[in-house]
Coordinates of C-alpha atoms in Angstrom, one line a residue:
M1 CA 0.1 -0.1 0.1
E2 CA 1.1 3.6 -0.6
D3 CA 2.7 5.3 2.4
W4 CA 1.0 8.6 2.4
G5 CA 2.7 10.0 5.4
P6 CA 3.9 13.4 3.6
L7 CA 0.4 13.9 2.0
E8 CA -0.5 16.6 4.5
P9 CA 2.8 18.9 4.2
A10 CA 2.6 18.2 0.4
V11 CA -0.8 19.8 0.5
A12 CA 0.2 22.7 2.2
N13 CA 3.2 23.4 0.2
V14 CA 1.0 23.7 -3.0
W15 CA -1.9 25.2 -1.5
K16 CA -0.7 29.0 -2.4
A17 CA -0.7 27.7 -6.2
A18 CA -4.2 26.5 -5.6
A19 CA -5.6 29.9 -4.4
E20 CA -4.1 31.6 -7.4
L21 CA -5.5 28.8 -10.1
I22 CA -9.1 28.5 -8.8
Q23 CA -11.4 31.1 -7.9
G24 CA -14.6 31.9 -6.0
D25 CA -17.0 28.9 -5.3
D26 CA -14.7 26.1 -7.1
F27 CA -12.0 27.2 -4.6
E28 CA -14.1 27.1 -1.4
R29 CA -15.6 23.8 -2.8
L30 CA -12.2 22.3 -3.3
E31 CA -10.9 23.6 0.1
S32 CA -13.8 22.1 1.9
E33 CA -13.7 18.5 0.4
V34 CA -9.7 18.4 0.9
L35 CA -10.1 19.4 4.2
A36 CA -12.6 16.7 4.9
S37 CA -10.6 14.1 3.4
L38 CA -7.7 15.0 5.3
R39 CA -9.4 15.0 8.6
T40 CA -10.7 11.4 7.7
L41 CA -7.1 10.3 7.2
E42 CA -6.0 11.8 10.6
A43 CA -8.8 10.4 12.5
A44 CA -7.9 6.8 10.7
R45 CA -4.2 7.1 11.6
Q46 CA -5.4 7.3 15.6
A47 CA -6.8 3.6 15.1
T48 CA -3.9 1.7 16.0
V49 CA -2.7 -1.9 17.1
A50 CA -0.4 -2.8 19.8
D51 CA 2.8 -2.0 18.1
G52 CA 1.7 1.4 17.1
S53 CA 0.8 0.9 13.2
P54 CA -2.7 1.6 12.2
T55 CA -5.2 -1.1 12.2
P56 CA -6.1 -3.1 8.8
E57 CA -9.5 -1.5 8.5
A58 CA -7.9 2.1 9.2
Y59 CA -5.0 1.3 6.5
E60 CA -8.1 1.0 3.9
E61 CA -9.7 4.3 5.1
I62 CA -6.5 5.9 5.3
D63 CA -5.7 4.8 1.8
S64 CA -9.2 5.9 0.6
A65 CA -9.2 9.0 2.3
A66 CA -5.5 9.9 0.8
R67 CA -6.5 9.0 -2.8
K68 CA -9.6 11.1 -2.7
V69 CA -7.5 13.9 -1.9
A70 CA -5.3 12.9 -5.0
A71 CA -8.0 12.9 -7.3
L72 CA -9.4 16.4 -6.0
F73 CA -6.1 17.7 -7.3
E74 CA -6.1 16.1 -10.3
A75 CA -9.3 17.4 -11.4
H76 CA -7.8 20.6 -11.5
A77 CA -4.7 20.6 -14.1
P78 CA -2.0 21.1 -13.4
L79 CA -2.5 21.1 -9.6
G80 CA -2.5 17.1 -9.8
A81 CA 1.1 17.1 -11.1
M82 CA 2.4 19.8 -9.0
L83 CA 1.0 17.9 -5.6
A84 CA 2.7 14.4 -7.2
I85 CA 6.0 16.4 -7.5
E86 CA 5.8 17.7 -4.0
F87 CA 4.7 14.5 -2.7
D88 CA 7.6 12.7 -4.0
A89 CA 10.0 15.4 -3.0
L90 CA 8.9 14.8 0.7
S91 CA 8.6 11.0 0.3
G92 CA 11.2 9.2 -1.2
G93 CA 9.5 6.0 0.1
Q94 CA 9.5 7.3 3.6
E95 CA 8.2 10.6 5.4
L96 CA 11.9 12.0 5.5
F97 CA 13.0 15.5 6.5
G98 CA 12.2 17.6 3.5
P99 CA 12.1 19.1 0.6
E100 CA 15.4 20.9 1.7
A101 CA 18.2 18.9 3.1
P102 CA 18.9 18.9 6.9
P103 CA 21.8 20.9 8.2
P104 CA 25.1 18.8 8.1
H105 CA 25.3 18.1 11.6
W106 CA 22.0 16.3 11.8
V107 CA 23.6 12.6 11.4
E108 CA 21.7 9.8 9.8
W109 CA 22.1 6.8 11.7
Q110 CA 20.3 3.4 12.1
R111 CA 17.2 4.3 10.5
S112 CA 16.8 7.6 12.1
L113 CA 17.9 11.1 11.9
L114 CA 19.8 12.3 14.9
V115 CA 18.4 16.2 15.7
P116 CA 21.1 18.0 17.6
V117 CA 19.0 20.6 19.8
L118 CA 20.5 23.2 22.0
Y119 CA 19.1 24.0 25.5
A120 CA 19.0 26.4 28.3
T121 CA 17.5 25.4 31.7
D122 CA 17.3 26.7 35.2
R123 CA 16.5 23.0 36.4
A124 CA 18.9 21.1 38.8
P125 CA 20.9 18.2 37.4
G126 CA 19.0 14.9 37.6
P127 CA 20.5 11.4 38.5
E128 CA 22.9 10.0 36.0
G129 CA 21.8 9.6 32.5
T130 CA 18.5 11.5 32.9
G131 CA 20.0 15.1 32.0
F132 CA 17.7 17.2 34.5
G133 CA 14.8 16.7 36.9
A134 CA 12.2 19.0 38.7
D135 CA 14.2 20.7 41.0
R136 CA 15.3 24.3 40.7
G137 CA 18.9 25.0 39.7
E138 CA 20.9 27.9 38.2
L139 CA 21.0 28.7 34.3
S140 CA 23.1 26.0 32.7
Y141 CA 23.3 25.3 29.0
G142 CA 23.9 22.3 26.7
D143 CA 23.1 19.9 23.9
V144 CA 20.9 16.9 23.2
R145 CA 20.5 14.6 20.3
V146 CA 17.1 13.2 19.6
G147 CA 16.6 10.4 17.0
I148 CA 13.7 11.0 14.7
P149 CA 12.9 7.5 13.3
D150 CA 12.3 7.3 9.3
D151 CA 8.9 5.5 10.5
H152 CA 7.9 8.9 12.4
R153 CA 4.5 10.1 11.4
M154 CA 4.1 13.9 11.3
G155 CA 2.8 15.2 14.7
A156 CA 3.6 12.4 16.7
A157 CA 6.4 12.4 19.6
E158 CA 6.9 8.7 19.7
R159 CA 7.9 7.1 23.0
P160 CA 11.4 4.9 23.0
K161 CA 11.2 1.5 21.1
P162 CA 13.1 0.0 18.4
W163 CA 13.5 2.9 15.6
R164 CA 11.4 5.2 17.5
L165 CA 12.1 8.5 18.9
R166 CA 15.1 8.1 21.3
F167 CA 18.4 10.1 22.7
R168 CA 21.8 9.3 21.1
D169 CA 24.8 10.6 22.6
D170 CA 27.3 9.2 19.9
P171 CA 26.4 8.0 16.3
A172 CA 28.8 5.1 16.6
K173 CA 27.1 3.6 19.5
V174 CA 23.9 3.2 21.4
A175 CA 23.6 5.5 24.4
T176 CA 21.0 5.7 27.4
L177 CA 18.1 7.3 27.0
G178 CA 18.5 11.2 28.1
A179 CA 22.1 11.3 27.4
V180 CA 23.0 15.2 27.4
A181 CA 26.0 17.1 26.8
N182 CA 26.7 20.1 29.4
L183 CA 28.3 23.1 27.9
T184 CA 29.7 26.3 29.5
P185 CA 28.1 29.5 28.3
A186 CA 31.0 30.3 26.1
E187 CA 31.1 26.7 24.8
F188 CA 27.2 27.1 24.2
T189 CA 27.8 30.3 22.3
G190 CA 30.5 29.0 20.1
L191 CA 28.4 26.0 19.1
A192 CA 25.4 28.0 18.3
R193 CA 27.6 30.2 16.0
S194 CA 29.4 27.0 14.4
R195 CA 26.1 25.4 13.8
L196 CA 24.2 28.7 12.3
A197 CA 27.0 29.0 9.9
E198 CA 26.2 25.5 8.4
C199 CA 22.4 26.2 8.2
Q200 CA 20.6 27.4 5.3
V201 CA 19.1 30.5 7.3
D202 CA 20.6 32.4 9.9
Q203 CA 17.4 31.9 11.9
A204 CA 16.7 29.7 15.4
L205 CA 13.6 28.0 16.5
L206 CA 13.2 28.1 20.4
F207 CA 10.7 26.1 22.0
I208 CA 9.2 26.6 25.7
H209 CA 7.0 23.9 26.8
G210 CA 4.2 24.1 29.4
Y211 CA 3.1 22.7 32.6
N212 CA 3.5 19.0 33.4
V213 CA 6.7 18.3 31.0
T214 CA 10.0 16.6 31.9
F215 CA 13.3 17.7 30.7
V216 CA 13.4 14.7 28.3
D217 CA 9.7 15.3 27.0
A218 CA 10.8 19.0 26.2
S219 CA 13.7 17.6 24.3
V220 CA 11.7 15.2 22.4
R221 CA 9.0 17.8 21.5
A222 CA 11.5 20.4 20.4
A223 CA 13.2 18.0 18.1
Q224 CA 10.0 16.5 16.7
I225 CA 8.3 20.2 15.8
A226 CA 11.7 21.0 14.1
Y227 CA 11.7 17.9 12.0
D228 CA 7.8 18.2 11.2
L229 CA 8.3 22.0 10.0
N230 CA 11.5 21.0 7.9
F231 CA 13.3 23.9 9.8
T232 CA 16.5 24.3 8.4
G233 CA 17.9 26.7 10.9
L234 CA 18.9 26.2 14.8
P235 CA 16.5 24.2 17.0
M236 CA 16.7 24.9 20.5
F237 CA 14.5 24.6 23.7
Y238 CA 14.2 26.2 27.2
S239 CA 13.3 24.1 30.1
W240 CA 12.1 25.5 33.4
P241 CA 11.7 23.2 36.4
S242 CA 8.3 21.8 35.9
K243 CA 7.4 18.9 38.2
G244 CA 6.3 16.9 35.6
T245 CA 3.3 15.8 37.3
V246 CA -0.4 16.5 37.1
A247 CA -0.5 17.4 40.5
G248 CA 2.2 19.8 40.4
Y249 CA 0.3 22.6 38.9
I250 CA 0.7 25.0 41.8
A251 CA 4.5 24.3 42.0
D252 CA 4.9 24.7 38.5
E253 CA 3.1 28.2 38.6
N254 CA 5.9 29.2 41.3
A255 CA 8.7 27.7 39.2
V256 CA 7.9 29.3 35.8
S257 CA 7.9 32.8 37.6
R258 CA 11.0 32.1 39.2
A259 CA 12.6 31.2 35.9
V260 CA 12.0 34.5 34.1
P261 CA 15.7 36.2 34.8
Y262 CA 17.4 33.2 34.1
F263 CA 15.2 33.2 30.7
R264 CA 15.8 36.9 30.0
D265 CA 19.7 36.1 30.5
F266 CA 19.6 33.3 28.3
L267 CA 17.6 35.4 25.6
N268 CA 20.1 38.3 25.7
R269 CA 23.2 35.7 25.1
M270 CA 21.3 34.1 22.2
L271 CA 20.6 37.7 20.5
T272 CA 23.9 39.2 21.1
E273 CA 26.5 36.5 21.0
T274 CA 25.6 33.9 18.7
G275 CA 25.2 35.5 15.3
V276 CA 21.6 34.5 15.0
G277 CA 19.7 36.8 12.7
Q278 CA 16.0 36.1 13.8
L279 CA 14.9 34.2 16.8
H280 CA 11.4 32.4 16.6
I281 CA 9.8 31.4 19.6
L282 CA 7.0 28.8 20.1
A283 CA 5.6 28.7 23.6
H284 CA 3.3 26.1 24.7
S285 CA 0.4 26.5 27.6
M286 CA 2.3 27.8 30.7
G287 CA 5.5 28.4 29.2
N288 CA 3.5 31.5 27.5
R289 CA 3.7 32.9 30.9
L290 CA 7.6 32.7 31.0
L291 CA 7.6 34.0 27.4
T292 CA 5.2 37.1 28.0
E293 CA 6.6 38.3 31.4
A294 CA 10.0 38.2 30.2
L295 CA 9.5 40.0 27.0
A296 CA 7.2 42.7 28.8
D297 CA 10.5 44.1 30.2
F298 CA 12.8 43.1 27.5
D299 CA 14.1 45.8 25.1
T300 CA 15.6 44.6 21.9
A301 CA 15.9 48.0 20.6
S302 CA 18.6 48.6 23.3
L303 CA 20.6 45.4 22.2
P304 CA 24.2 46.4 20.7
P305 CA 24.4 46.9 16.8
G306 CA 24.3 43.6 15.1
S307 CA 22.2 41.9 17.3
G308 CA 19.8 39.2 16.5
R309 CA 16.0 40.1 16.3
L310 CA 12.8 38.3 17.5
G311 CA 11.0 36.7 14.5
Q312 CA 7.9 35.0 14.8
L313 CA 6.2 34.3 18.4
I314 CA 3.7 31.4 18.5
F315 CA 1.6 31.6 21.7
A316 CA 0.3 28.1 21.5
A317 CA -2.8 27.4 23.9
P318 CA -1.4 29.8 26.5
D319 CA -2.4 29.4 29.7
V320 CA -2.1 32.8 30.9
D321 CA -4.8 35.3 32.3
A322 CA -6.3 36.7 29.4
E323 CA -6.6 40.2 30.4
V324 CA -2.9 40.1 31.4
F325 CA -1.8 38.7 28.0
K326 CA -3.5 41.8 26.3
Q327 CA -2.0 44.1 28.5
R328 CA 1.7 42.7 27.9
L329 CA 1.1 42.6 24.1
P330 CA 1.6 46.0 22.9
R331 CA 5.0 46.1 24.1
I332 CA 5.9 42.4 22.8
A333 CA 4.4 43.5 19.5
R334 CA 7.0 46.2 18.8
Q335 CA 9.7 44.0 19.1
T336 CA 8.9 41.1 16.8
A337 CA 8.3 40.1 12.9
G338 CA 4.9 38.6 14.0
L339 CA 2.5 37.4 16.5
T340 CA 0.2 34.2 16.3
L341 CA -2.2 32.9 18.9
Y342 CA -3.4 29.4 18.9
A343 CA -6.7 28.9 21.1
S344 CA -9.7 26.4 21.2
S345 CA -12.7 26.0 22.9
N346 CA -12.2 22.5 23.4
D347 CA -9.3 22.8 25.7
R348 CA -10.1 20.9 28.9
A349 CA -6.8 21.8 30.4
L350 CA -7.3 25.3 30.1
A351 CA -11.0 24.8 31.2
A352 CA -9.3 23.5 34.5
S353 CA -6.9 26.5 34.6
R354 CA -9.6 28.9 34.3
K355 CA -11.7 27.3 37.1
L356 CA -8.8 27.6 39.5
A357 CA -7.8 31.0 38.8
A358 CA -11.5 32.1 38.3
A359 CA -10.5 34.3 35.2
P360 CA -10.5 33.1 31.3
R361 CA -7.3 32.2 29.7
A362 CA -5.7 33.6 26.7
G363 CA -5.9 30.2 24.9
Q364 CA -9.6 29.7 25.2
V365 CA -12.3 30.8 22.7
G366 CA -15.4 32.3 23.6
P367 CA -16.9 35.8 24.1
G368 CA -13.8 36.9 25.6
I369 CA -11.5 35.5 22.7
V370 CA -8.1 37.6 22.4
V371 CA -8.1 39.5 19.3
V372 CA -5.7 42.5 18.9
P373 CA -4.3 44.6 16.0
G374 CA -0.9 43.1 15.0
M375 CA -1.7 39.5 16.2
D376 CA -3.2 36.6 14.1
T377 CA -5.5 34.8 16.3
I378 CA -6.1 31.4 15.0
D379 CA -9.5 29.3 16.3
A380 CA -8.5 25.4 16.1
T381 CA -11.9 24.5 17.8
A382 CA -13.0 22.8 14.5
L383 CA -10.0 20.4 14.8
D384 CA -10.1 16.9 16.5
T385 CA -7.7 17.7 19.4
G386 CA -7.9 14.7 21.3
L387 CA -8.9 14.0 24.7
M388 CA -7.7 17.1 26.6
G389 CA -7.3 19.3 23.5
H390 CA -4.1 20.9 24.8
S391 CA -1.2 19.8 22.8
Y392 CA -2.6 20.4 19.5
V393 CA 0.1 22.6 18.3
G394 CA 2.7 19.7 18.0
D395 CA 0.3 17.0 17.6
H396 CA -2.2 17.9 14.9
T397 CA -0.9 18.0 11.4
S398 CA -3.4 20.8 10.3
V399 CA -1.7 23.0 13.2
L400 CA 1.6 22.2 11.9
A401 CA 0.9 22.6 8.4
D402 CA -0.4 26.0 9.4
V403 CA 2.7 27.0 11.4
Y404 CA 5.1 25.5 8.2
G405 CA 3.1 28.0 6.1
M406 CA 3.6 30.7 8.5
L407 CA 7.2 30.3 9.4
R408 CA 8.7 28.5 6.1
Q409 CA 6.7 30.2 3.6
N410 CA 6.0 33.6 5.0
L411 CA 2.2 33.3 4.2
T412 CA -0.3 35.4 5.7
P413 CA -3.5 33.8 7.2
S414 CA -5.6 34.7 4.0
V415 CA -3.7 32.4 2.1
R416 CA -2.8 29.6 4.2
F417 CA -4.6 26.4 3.8
G418 CA -8.1 25.7 5.4
L419 CA -8.5 28.9 7.6
V420 CA -11.3 31.2 7.1
P421 CA -12.2 34.9 8.3
M422 CA -14.3 35.4 11.3
P423 CA -15.9 38.8 12.1
H424 CA -15.2 40.3 15.7
A425 CA -15.7 43.5 17.2
D426 CA -11.9 44.1 17.5
G427 CA -11.1 42.8 14.2
A428 CA -11.1 39.6 12.0
Y429 CA -9.6 36.7 13.4
W430 CA -9.3 33.3 11.8
A431 CA -10.5 29.6 12.2
F432 CA -9.9 26.3 10.8
R433 CA -12.8 25.3 8.4
P434 CA -15.3 23.2 10.0
Q435 CA -15.9 19.7 8.8
H436 CA -18.8 19.0 6.9

């Protein structure tokens, strides 16, 4: 059976051409039908057997939905040929990093691509072999390697098993999970400079995790997102001392506030000493408290000449008081190339947070949805985002494809696949088109 793994990113890559070639009702009809088939395909992929592979019935449904997408494009020449070319470029028989080649320091080894990810953290070191634990520490720097298997599915942070996501210390040998390389600040700066010099773009993508996340989980998610976005710059993550447990919510709230000065020090070093041109930041959940609080008192205009600048800031399901979030945005917006907020009314984690705080969260959709000039608000409510509906920015292929269009292709929401404008008193926002 055909391997349809790269179909969603292939569709996203040719969608701008579709919008230019097809107009009016025909375009809306094509978008609606393609989106419905992709969501059928996405739902079928969730039906798996014990080893994580789709069930026989799911395989048939995946194949049927994917072939319908191909047929819809083939009905509009030359879109069918363009989709086939893009799919082949991404595929090569597997879901591989592409279409651009990865940076040369991403090493192929034993059916996986080793993605080196730089990190900064204010966690205390954990037991040997685990990197960092849940206790508070001082600011430290380092590097991890995460193996992305060649059977990786877009949006999946597979857990360790044969040829699944796994840490590797040395491509020549099998290392234990969680192996990390600690670096001095000067070593970190030098390594970031050397890697950026090898990258196709002088850009870095920084991931900031949310509540209930371990150091290892943050490493895996950062590598997976960079891989799925075909990011050819420098992947990084900042890890603050989350307890990594559901019961640790209050402790995490205190820990993320305590991390703000450490994060500012790291941000200053990254922008002034590494030679980075643009630093894009994707923050998830409670990690948005760290980002917004730090940037509210950070002034990139005062940095030395030749310093890097903040690129796209992506606020994913932010667990931040909505009123506080709006108060901080004007100062933040002046320092960045663009702001994007992903929110959903199906986010149960934020619903629980709202109940605890007795105040709406910025990542929720409803009468108080955050819509402000200078920021693109995206409503992800129409997507099937799982039981908790909270981690969709890294899990859902539609959201990843949308981030790809914004981050890698510089597309505005008006020409990105699957988004429709929604009226609002404070200006229009965008929503993923509902499935019919």
